[in-house]
């Protein structure tokens, strides 16, 4: 996705510790036309799968997941970082956030993630794979089938893909960052 790569180089900002900020166009202020193109690319890459639901984790994965669901005419469900008092049939797991450096108990209702579901997980970043592994745990608890995981940006140097490959997960990343060393963005 050359459009995405160019946008990362143009508007992405690098901070020490392997942090890439894309908040001006992906996960704070959003560029809907870019996210639409991102969604089209995910759909193209997963065209050989039999998906009936899109899943993401709050908050930054919601916008791209909704775009994918909108185009595919599929429901989108997001894993919550805080349990609502009204949630029934809750499945939960613990996920460590690299960006926020804290653990979250995330949850989803088993009413919306069931053994009948064949899901595509969409998120903004793949770093260490912590959120993705939490999703795998929830999928296992529910009996659903994971068809694949799509990430807008993968930070390859943080090895999240290795964790997912070891778990035999199909991963599609639209832009792969090889390095943020010396706050220089190096894209594969």
JSON list of C-alpha atoms in Angstrom, two decimals:
[
{"chain": "A", "resi": 1, "resn": "UNK", "atom": "CA", "xyz": [0.00, 0.00, 0.00]},
{"chain": "A", "resi": 2, "resn": "UNK", "atom": "CA", "xyz": [2.10, 2.83, -1.30]},
{"chain": "A", "resi": 3, "resn": "UNK", "atom": "CA", "xyz": [-0.50, 5.44, -0.28]},
{"chain": "A", "resi": 4, "resn": "UNK", "atom": "CA", "xyz": [-0.27, 4.32, 3.34]},
{"chain": "A", "resi": 5, "resn": "UNK", "atom": "CA", "xyz": [3.53, 4.11, 3.31]},
{"chain": "A", "resi": 6, "resn": "UNK", "atom": "CA", "xyz": [3.81, 7.63, 1.91]},
{"chain": "A", "resi": 7, "resn": "UNK", "atom": "CA", "xyz": [1.39, 8.94, 4.51]},
{"chain": "A", "resi": 8, "resn": "UNK", "atom": "CA", "xyz": [3.41, 7.33, 7.32]},
{"chain": "A", "resi": 9, "resn": "UNK", "atom": "CA", "xyz": [6.61, 8.91, 6.01]},
{"chain": "A", "resi": 10, "resn": "UNK", "atom": "CA", "xyz": [4.91, 12.28, 5.52]},
{"chain": "A", "resi": 11, "resn": "UNK", "atom": "CA", "xyz": [2.83, 12.55, 8.71]},
{"chain": "A", "resi": 12, "resn": "UNK", "atom": "CA", "xyz": [4.05, 9.84, 11.09]},
{"chain": "A", "resi": 13, "resn": "UNK", "atom": "CA", "xyz": [6.12, 10.94, 14.05]},
{"chain": "A", "resi": 14, "resn": "UNK", "atom": "CA", "xyz": [8.72, 8.85, 15.79]},
{"chain": "A", "resi": 15, "resn": "UNK", "atom": "CA", "xyz": [9.50, 8.94, 19.51]},
{"chain": "A", "resi": 16, "resn": "UNK", "atom": "CA", "xyz": [12.20, 7.15, 21.51]},
{"chain": "A", "resi": 17, "resn": "UNK", "atom": "CA", "xyz": [11.42, 3.62, 22.61]},
{"chain": "A", "resi": 18, "resn": "UNK", "atom": "CA", "xyz": [10.02, 2.39, 19.30]},
{"chain": "A", "resi": 19, "resn": "UNK", "atom": "CA", "xyz": [6.90, 4.56, 19.32]},
{"chain": "A", "resi": 20, "resn": "UNK", "atom": "CA", "xyz": [5.37, 5.65, 16.01]},
{"chain": "A", "resi": 21, "resn": "UNK", "atom": "CA", "xyz": [2.58, 8.22, 16.24]},
{"chain": "A", "resi": 22, "resn": "UNK", "atom": "CA", "xyz": [0.05, 8.21, 13.44]},
{"chain": "A", "resi": 23, "resn": "UNK", "atom": "CA", "xyz": [-2.56, 10.13, 15.37]},
{"chain": "A", "resi": 24, "resn": "UNK", "atom": "CA", "xyz": [-2.99, 12.80, 12.70]},
{"chain": "A", "resi": 25, "resn": "UNK", "atom": "CA", "xyz": [-4.48, 10.33, 10.19]},
{"chain": "A", "resi": 26, "resn": "UNK", "atom": "CA", "xyz": [-5.26, 6.91, 11.75]},
{"chain": "A", "resi": 27, "resn": "UNK", "atom": "CA", "xyz": [-5.92, 6.73, 15.46]},
{"chain": "A", "resi": 28, "resn": "UNK", "atom": "CA", "xyz": [-6.95, 10.14, 16.78]},
{"chain": "A", "resi": 29, "resn": "UNK", "atom": "CA", "xyz": [-7.78, 12.37, 13.85]},
{"chain": "A", "resi": 30, "resn": "UNK", "atom": "CA", "xyz": [-8.78, 9.99, 11.07]},
{"chain": "A", "resi": 31, "resn": "UNK", "atom": "CA", "xyz": [-8.56, 10.26, 7.30]},
{"chain": "A", "resi": 32, "resn": "UNK", "atom": "CA", "xyz": [-11.72, 8.45, 6.16]},
{"chain": "A", "resi": 33, "resn": "UNK", "atom": "CA", "xyz": [-10.58, 8.15, 2.56]},
{"chain": "A", "resi": 34, "resn": "UNK", "atom": "CA", "xyz": [-7.28, 6.56, 3.63]},
{"chain": "A", "resi": 35, "resn": "UNK", "atom": "CA", "xyz": [-9.15, 4.21, 5.98]},
{"chain": "A", "resi": 36, "resn": "UNK", "atom": "CA", "xyz": [-11.50, 3.28, 3.15]},
{"chain": "A", "resi": 37, "resn": "UNK", "atom": "CA", "xyz": [-8.50, 2.34, 0.97]},
{"chain": "A", "resi": 38, "resn": "UNK", "atom": "CA", "xyz": [-7.03, 0.41, 3.91]},
{"chain": "A", "resi": 39, "resn": "UNK", "atom": "CA", "xyz": [-10.32, -1.50, 4.25]},
{"chain": "A", "resi": 40, "resn": "UNK", "atom": "CA", "xyz": [-10.39, -2.31, 0.53]},
{"chain": "A", "resi": 41, "resn": "UNK", "atom": "CA", "xyz": [-6.86, -3.69, 0.78]},
{"chain": "A", "resi": 42, "resn": "UNK", "atom": "CA", "xyz": [-7.74, -5.90, 3.76]},
{"chain": "A", "resi": 43, "resn": "UNK", "atom": "CA", "xyz": [-10.76, -7.22, 1.86]},
{"chain": "A", "resi": 44, "resn": "UNK", "atom": "CA", "xyz": [-8.59, -7.96, -1.15]},
{"chain": "A", "resi": 45, "resn": "UNK", "atom": "CA", "xyz": [-5.96, -9.76, 0.93]},
{"chain": "A", "resi": 46, "resn": "UNK", "atom": "CA", "xyz": [-8.53, -11.90, 2.75]},
{"chain": "A", "resi": 47, "resn": "UNK", "atom": "CA", "xyz": [-10.74, -12.53, -0.30]},
{"chain": "A", "resi": 48, "resn": "UNK", "atom": "CA", "xyz": [-10.09, -16.29, -0.11]},
{"chain": "A", "resi": 49, "resn": "UNK", "atom": "CA", "xyz": [-11.54, -16.62, 3.41]},
{"chain": "A", "resi": 50, "resn": "UNK", "atom": "CA", "xyz": [-15.07, -17.28, 4.57]},
{"chain": "A", "resi": 51, "resn": "UNK", "atom": "CA", "xyz": [-15.63, -14.49, 7.10]},
{"chain": "A", "resi": 52, "resn": "UNK", "atom": "CA", "xyz": [-18.95, -13.72, 8.78]},
{"chain": "A", "resi": 53, "resn": "UNK", "atom": "CA", "xyz": [-17.81, -11.19, 11.40]},
{"chain": "A", "resi": 54, "resn": "UNK", "atom": "CA", "xyz": [-15.14, -8.52, 11.92]},
{"chain": "A", "resi": 55, "resn": "UNK", "atom": "CA", "xyz": [-13.58, -8.23, 15.38]},
{"chain": "A", "resi": 56, "resn": "UNK", "atom": "CA", "xyz": [-11.32, -5.55, 16.80]},
{"chain": "A", "resi": 57, "resn": "UNK", "atom": "CA", "xyz": [-10.21, -4.23, 20.17]},
{"chain": "A", "resi": 58, "resn": "UNK", "atom": "CA", "xyz": [-10.98, -0.75, 21.41]},
{"chain": "A", "resi": 59, "resn": "UNK", "atom": "CA", "xyz": [-10.20, 1.89, 20.64]},
{"chain": "A", "resi": 60, "resn": "UNK", "atom": "CA", "xyz": [-7.93, 2.46, 17.64]},
{"chain": "A", "resi": 61, "resn": "UNK", "atom": "CA", "xyz": [-9.03, -0.64, 15.74]},
{"chain": "A", "resi": 62, "resn": "UNK", "atom": "CA", "xyz": [-12.68, 0.38, 15.65]},
{"chain": "A", "resi": 63, "resn": "UNK", "atom": "CA", "xyz": [-12.56, 2.79, 12.69]},
{"chain": "A", "resi": 64, "resn": "UNK", "atom": "CA", "xyz": [-10.72, 0.49, 10.26]},
{"chain": "A", "resi": 65, "resn": "UNK", "atom": "CA", "xyz": [-12.81, -2.50, 11.38]},
{"chain": "A", "resi": 66, "resn": "UNK", "atom": "CA", "xyz": [-16.04, -0.58, 10.75]},
{"chain": "A", "resi": 67, "resn": "UNK", "atom": "CA", "xyz": [-14.83, 0.34, 7.26]},
{"chain": "A", "resi": 68, "resn": "UNK", "atom": "CA", "xyz": [-14.13, -3.34, 6.50]},
{"chain": "A", "resi": 69, "resn": "UNK", "atom": "CA", "xyz": [-17.49, -4.38, 7.92]},
{"chain": "A", "resi": 70, "resn": "UNK", "atom": "CA", "xyz": [-19.29, -1.64, 6.01]},
{"chain": "A", "resi": 71, "resn": "UNK", "atom": "CA", "xyz": [-17.83, -2.65, 2.65]},
{"chain": "A", "resi": 72, "resn": "UNK", "atom": "CA", "xyz": [-18.32, -6.38, 3.31]},
{"chain": "A", "resi": 73, "resn": "UNK", "atom": "CA", "xyz": [-21.81, -5.91, 4.83]},
{"chain": "A", "resi": 74, "resn": "UNK", "atom": "CA", "xyz": [-20.72, -7.77, 7.97]},
{"chain": "A", "resi": 75, "resn": "UNK", "atom": "CA", "xyz": [-21.23, -7.04, 11.66]},
{"chain": "A", "resi": 76, "resn": "UNK", "atom": "CA", "xyz": [-18.35, -5.58, 13.63]},
{"chain": "A", "resi": 77, "resn": "UNK", "atom": "CA", "xyz": [-17.82, -6.34, 17.31]},
{"chain": "A", "resi": 78, "resn": "UNK", "atom": "CA", "xyz": [-15.17, -4.78, 19.47]},
{"chain": "A", "resi": 79, "resn": "UNK", "atom": "CA", "xyz": [-13.47, -6.21, 22.50]},
{"chain": "A", "resi": 80, "resn": "UNK", "atom": "CA", "xyz": [-13.91, -3.81, 25.40]},
{"chain": "A", "resi": 81, "resn": "UNK", "atom": "CA", "xyz": [-11.19, -2.66, 27.78]},
{"chain": "A", "resi": 82, "resn": "UNK", "atom": "CA", "xyz": [-13.67, -2.10, 30.58]},
{"chain": "A", "resi": 83, "resn": "UNK", "atom": "CA", "xyz": [-16.49, -4.42, 31.55]},
{"chain": "A", "resi": 84, "resn": "UNK", "atom": "CA", "xyz": [-19.93, -2.82, 31.28]},
{"chain": "A", "resi": 85, "resn": "UNK", "atom": "CA", "xyz": [-22.34, -3.67, 34.08]},
{"chain": "A", "resi": 86, "resn": "UNK", "atom": "CA", "xyz": [-24.84, -4.84, 31.48]},
{"chain": "A", "resi": 87, "resn": "UNK", "atom": "CA", "xyz": [-22.58, -7.37, 29.71]},
{"chain": "A", "resi": 88, "resn": "UNK", "atom": "CA", "xyz": [-23.91, -10.91, 29.76]},
{"chain": "A", "resi": 89, "resn": "UNK", "atom": "CA", "xyz": [-22.06, -14.17, 29.04]},
{"chain": "A", "resi": 90, "resn": "UNK", "atom": "CA", "xyz": [-18.71, -12.44, 29.32]},
{"chain": "A", "resi": 91, "resn": "UNK", "atom": "CA", "xyz": [-15.44, -13.90, 28.07]},
{"chain": "A", "resi": 92, "resn": "UNK", "atom": "CA", "xyz": [-12.32, -12.15, 29.36]},
{"chain": "A", "resi": 93, "resn": "UNK", "atom": "CA", "xyz": [-8.54, -12.23, 29.22]},
{"chain": "A", "resi": 94, "resn": "UNK", "atom": "CA", "xyz": [-5.64, -9.99, 30.24]},
{"chain": "A", "resi": 95, "resn": "UNK", "atom": "CA", "xyz": [-3.74, -7.96, 27.63]},
{"chain": "A", "resi": 96, "resn": "UNK", "atom": "CA", "xyz": [-0.63, -5.82, 28.17]},
{"chain": "A", "resi": 97, "resn": "UNK", "atom": "CA", "xyz": [-0.59, -2.51, 26.29]},
{"chain": "A", "resi": 98, "resn": "UNK", "atom": "CA", "xyz": [2.88, -1.59, 25.05]},
{"chain": "A", "resi": 99, "resn": "UNK", "atom": "CA", "xyz": [1.88, 2.02, 24.36]},
{"chain": "A", "resi": 100, "resn": "UNK", "atom": "CA", "xyz": [0.24, 2.61, 27.73]},
{"chain": "A", "resi": 101, "resn": "UNK", "atom": "CA", "xyz": [2.52, 0.19, 29.65]},
{"chain": "A", "resi": 102, "resn": "UNK", "atom": "CA", "xyz": [-0.32, -1.36, 31.62]},
{"chain": "A", "resi": 103, "resn": "UNK", "atom": "CA", "xyz": [-2.44, -4.49, 31.76]},
{"chain": "A", "resi": 104, "resn": "UNK", "atom": "CA", "xyz": [-6.10, -4.49, 30.78]},
{"chain": "A", "resi": 105, "resn": "UNK", "atom": "CA", "xyz": [-8.71, -7.12, 31.45]},
{"chain": "A", "resi": 106, "resn": "UNK", "atom": "CA", "xyz": [-10.52, -7.10, 28.13]},
{"chain": "A", "resi": 107, "resn": "UNK", "atom": "CA", "xyz": [-13.91, -8.66, 27.55]},
{"chain": "A", "resi": 108, "resn": "UNK", "atom": "CA", "xyz": [-16.46, -9.58, 24.94]},
{"chain": "A", "resi": 109, "resn": "UNK", "atom": "CA", "xyz": [-19.92, -11.06, 25.22]},
{"chain": "A", "resi": 110, "resn": "UNK", "atom": "CA", "xyz": [-20.20, -14.66, 24.09]},
{"chain": "A", "resi": 111, "resn": "UNK", "atom": "CA", "xyz": [-23.48, -13.52, 22.52]},
{"chain": "A", "resi": 112, "resn": "UNK", "atom": "CA", "xyz": [-21.38, -11.72, 19.89]},
{"chain": "A", "resi": 113, "resn": "UNK", "atom": "CA", "xyz": [-18.43, -14.13, 19.58]},
{"chain": "A", "resi": 114, "resn": "UNK", "atom": "CA", "xyz": [-19.74, -17.65, 19.17]},
{"chain": "A", "resi": 115, "resn": "UNK", "atom": "CA", "xyz": [-18.69, -21.04, 17.86]},
{"chain": "A", "resi": 116, "resn": "UNK", "atom": "CA", "xyz": [-20.56, -20.19, 14.63]},
{"chain": "A", "resi": 117, "resn": "UNK", "atom": "CA", "xyz": [-18.31, -17.21, 13.89]},
{"chain": "A", "resi": 118, "resn": "UNK", "atom": "CA", "xyz": [-15.49, -17.11, 11.36]},
{"chain": "A", "resi": 119, "resn": "UNK", "atom": "CA", "xyz": [-13.73, -13.90, 12.21]},
{"chain": "A", "resi": 120, "resn": "UNK", "atom": "CA", "xyz": [-11.28, -11.46, 10.76]},
{"chain": "A", "resi": 121, "resn": "UNK", "atom": "CA", "xyz": [-9.45, -9.42, 13.41]},
{"chain": "A", "resi": 122, "resn": "UNK", "atom": "CA", "xyz": [-8.49, -5.87, 12.35]},
{"chain": "A", "resi": 123, "resn": "UNK", "atom": "CA", "xyz": [-6.26, -3.50, 14.33]},
{"chain": "A", "resi": 124, "resn": "UNK", "atom": "CA", "xyz": [-4.10, -0.44, 13.80]},
{"chain": "A", "resi": 125, "resn": "UNK", "atom": "CA", "xyz": [-0.76, -1.84, 15.05]},
{"chain": "A", "resi": 126, "resn": "UNK", "atom": "CA", "xyz": [1.06, -5.12, 15.47]},
{"chain": "A", "resi": 127, "resn": "UNK", "atom": "CA", "xyz": [3.98, -4.61, 17.86]},
{"chain": "A", "resi": 128, "resn": "UNK", "atom": "CA", "xyz": [4.72, -7.34, 20.40]},
{"chain": "A", "resi": 129, "resn": "UNK", "atom": "CA", "xyz": [1.50, -9.23, 19.63]},
{"chain": "A", "resi": 130, "resn": "UNK", "atom": "CA", "xyz": [0.00, -8.83, 23.10]},
{"chain": "A", "resi": 131, "resn": "UNK", "atom": "CA", "xyz": [-3.46, -7.70, 21.97]},
{"chain": "A", "resi": 132, "resn": "UNK", "atom": "CA", "xyz": [-3.47, -10.32, 19.23]},
{"chain": "A", "resi": 133, "resn": "UNK", "atom": "CA", "xyz": [-2.67, -13.09, 21.71]},
{"chain": "A", "resi": 134, "resn": "UNK", "atom": "CA", "xyz": [-5.50, -11.86, 23.92]},
{"chain": "A", "resi": 135, "resn": "UNK", "atom": "CA", "xyz": [-7.81, -12.08, 20.93]},
{"chain": "A", "resi": 136, "resn": "UNK", "atom": "CA", "xyz": [-6.61, -15.65, 20.29]},
{"chain": "A", "resi": 137, "resn": "UNK", "atom": "CA", "xyz": [-7.51, -16.53, 23.87]},
{"chain": "A", "resi": 138, "resn": "UNK", "atom": "CA", "xyz": [-11.01, -15.06, 23.51]},
{"chain": "A", "resi": 139, "resn": "UNK", "atom": "CA", "xyz": [-11.50, -16.85, 20.18]},
{"chain": "A", "resi": 140, "resn": "UNK", "atom": "CA", "xyz": [-10.46, -20.13, 21.80]},
{"chain": "A", "resi": 141, "resn": "UNK", "atom": "CA", "xyz": [-12.83, -19.56, 24.73]},
{"chain": "A", "resi": 142, "resn": "UNK", "atom": "CA", "xyz": [-15.73, -18.88, 22.36]},
{"chain": "A", "resi": 143, "resn": "UNK", "atom": "CA", "xyz": [-15.05, -21.73, 19.94]},
{"chain": "A", "resi": 144, "resn": "UNK", "atom": "CA", "xyz": [-15.03, -19.29, 17.00]},
{"chain": "A", "resi": 145, "resn": "UNK", "atom": "CA", "xyz": [-12.67, -19.75, 14.06]},
{"chain": "A", "resi": 146, "resn": "UNK", "atom": "CA", "xyz": [-10.04, -17.10, 13.36]},
{"chain": "A", "resi": 147, "resn": "UNK", "atom": "CA", "xyz": [-9.60, -16.68, 9.60]},
{"chain": "A", "resi": 148, "resn": "UNK", "atom": "CA", "xyz": [-6.81, -14.12, 9.94]},
{"chain": "A", "resi": 149, "resn": "UNK", "atom": "CA", "xyz": [-5.53, -10.90, 11.44]},
{"chain": "A", "resi": 150, "resn": "UNK", "atom": "CA", "xyz": [-5.03, -7.67, 9.54]},
{"chain": "A", "resi": 151, "resn": "UNK", "atom": "CA", "xyz": [-2.90, -4.82, 10.84]},
{"chain": "A", "resi": 152, "resn": "UNK", "atom": "CA", "xyz": [-2.53, -1.39, 9.27]},
{"chain": "A", "resi": 153, "resn": "UNK", "atom": "CA", "xyz": [1.04, -1.05, 10.57]},
{"chain": "A", "resi": 154, "resn": "UNK", "atom": "CA", "xyz": [3.43, -3.73, 11.79]},
{"chain": "A", "resi": 155, "resn": "UNK", "atom": "CA", "xyz": [6.56, -2.85, 13.74]},
{"chain": "A", "resi": 156, "resn": "UNK", "atom": "CA", "xyz": [8.63, -5.83, 12.60]},
{"chain": "A", "resi": 157, "resn": "UNK", "atom": "CA", "xyz": [11.47, -5.12, 15.03]},
{"chain": "A", "resi": 158, "resn": "UNK", "atom": "CA", "xyz": [9.15, -5.83, 17.97]},
{"chain": "A", "resi": 159, "resn": "UNK", "atom": "CA", "xyz": [8.55, -9.44, 16.78]},
{"chain": "A", "resi": 160, "resn": "UNK", "atom": "CA", "xyz": [4.76, -9.68, 17.16]},
{"chain": "A", "resi": 161, "resn": "UNK", "atom": "CA", "xyz": [4.53, -11.54, 13.85]},
{"chain": "A", "resi": 162, "resn": "UNK", "atom": "CA", "xyz": [6.84, -14.26, 15.22]},
{"chain": "A", "resi": 163, "resn": "UNK", "atom": "CA", "xyz": [4.46, -14.82, 18.13]},
{"chain": "A", "resi": 164, "resn": "UNK", "atom": "CA", "xyz": [1.51, -15.10, 15.75]},
{"chain": "A", "resi": 165, "resn": "UNK", "atom": "CA", "xyz": [3.38, -17.31, 13.30]},
{"chain": "A", "resi": 166, "resn": "UNK", "atom": "CA", "xyz": [4.17, -19.66, 16.20]},
{"chain": "A", "resi": 167, "resn": "UNK", "atom": "CA", "xyz": [0.41, -19.76, 16.90]},
{"chain": "A", "resi": 168, "resn": "UNK", "atom": "CA", "xyz": [-0.24, -20.55, 13.20]},
{"chain": "A", "resi": 169, "resn": "UNK", "atom": "CA", "xyz": [-2.16, -17.32, 12.56]},
{"chain": "A", "resi": 170, "resn": "UNK", "atom": "CA", "xyz": [-2.45, -15.78, 9.10]},
{"chain": "A", "resi": 171, "resn": "UNK", "atom": "CA", "xyz": [-1.17, -12.19, 9.34]},
{"chain": "A", "resi": 172, "resn": "UNK", "atom": "CA", "xyz": [-1.53, -9.44, 6.75]},
{"chain": "A", "resi": 173, "resn": "UNK", "atom": "CA", "xyz": [0.13, -6.09, 7.46]},
{"chain": "A", "resi": 174, "resn": "UNK", "atom": "CA", "xyz": [-0.30, -3.18, 5.07]},
{"chain": "A", "resi": 175, "resn": "UNK", "atom": "CA", "xyz": [2.86, -1.29, 6.06]},
{"chain": "A", "resi": 176, "resn": "UNK", "atom": "CA", "xyz": [5.82, -2.95, 7.75]},
{"chain": "A", "resi": 177, "resn": "UNK", "atom": "CA", "xyz": [8.20, -0.77, 9.73]},
{"chain": "A", "resi": 178, "resn": "UNK", "atom": "CA", "xyz": [11.65, -2.34, 9.89]},
{"chain": "A", "resi": 179, "resn": "UNK", "atom": "CA", "xyz": [13.17, 0.26, 12.18]},
{"chain": "A", "resi": 180, "resn": "UNK", "atom": "CA", "xyz": [12.52, 3.43, 14.13]},
{"chain": "A", "resi": 181, "resn": "UNK", "atom": "CA", "xyz": [16.14, 3.67, 15.22]},
{"chain": "A", "resi": 182, "resn": "UNK", "atom": "CA", "xyz": [17.38, 7.23, 15.77]},
{"chain": "A", "resi": 183, "resn": "UNK", "atom": "CA", "xyz": [13.76, 8.30, 15.19]},
{"chain": "A", "resi": 184, "resn": "UNK", "atom": "CA", "xyz": [14.06, 7.54, 11.48]},
{"chain": "A", "resi": 185, "resn": "UNK", "atom": "CA", "xyz": [11.11, 5.64, 9.99]},
{"chain": "A", "resi": 186, "resn": "UNK", "atom": "CA", "xyz": [12.34, 2.78, 7.82]},
{"chain": "A", "resi": 187, "resn": "UNK", "atom": "CA", "xyz": [9.55, 1.04, 5.88]},
{"chain": "A", "resi": 188, "resn": "UNK", "atom": "CA", "xyz": [9.99, -2.30, 4.12]}
]
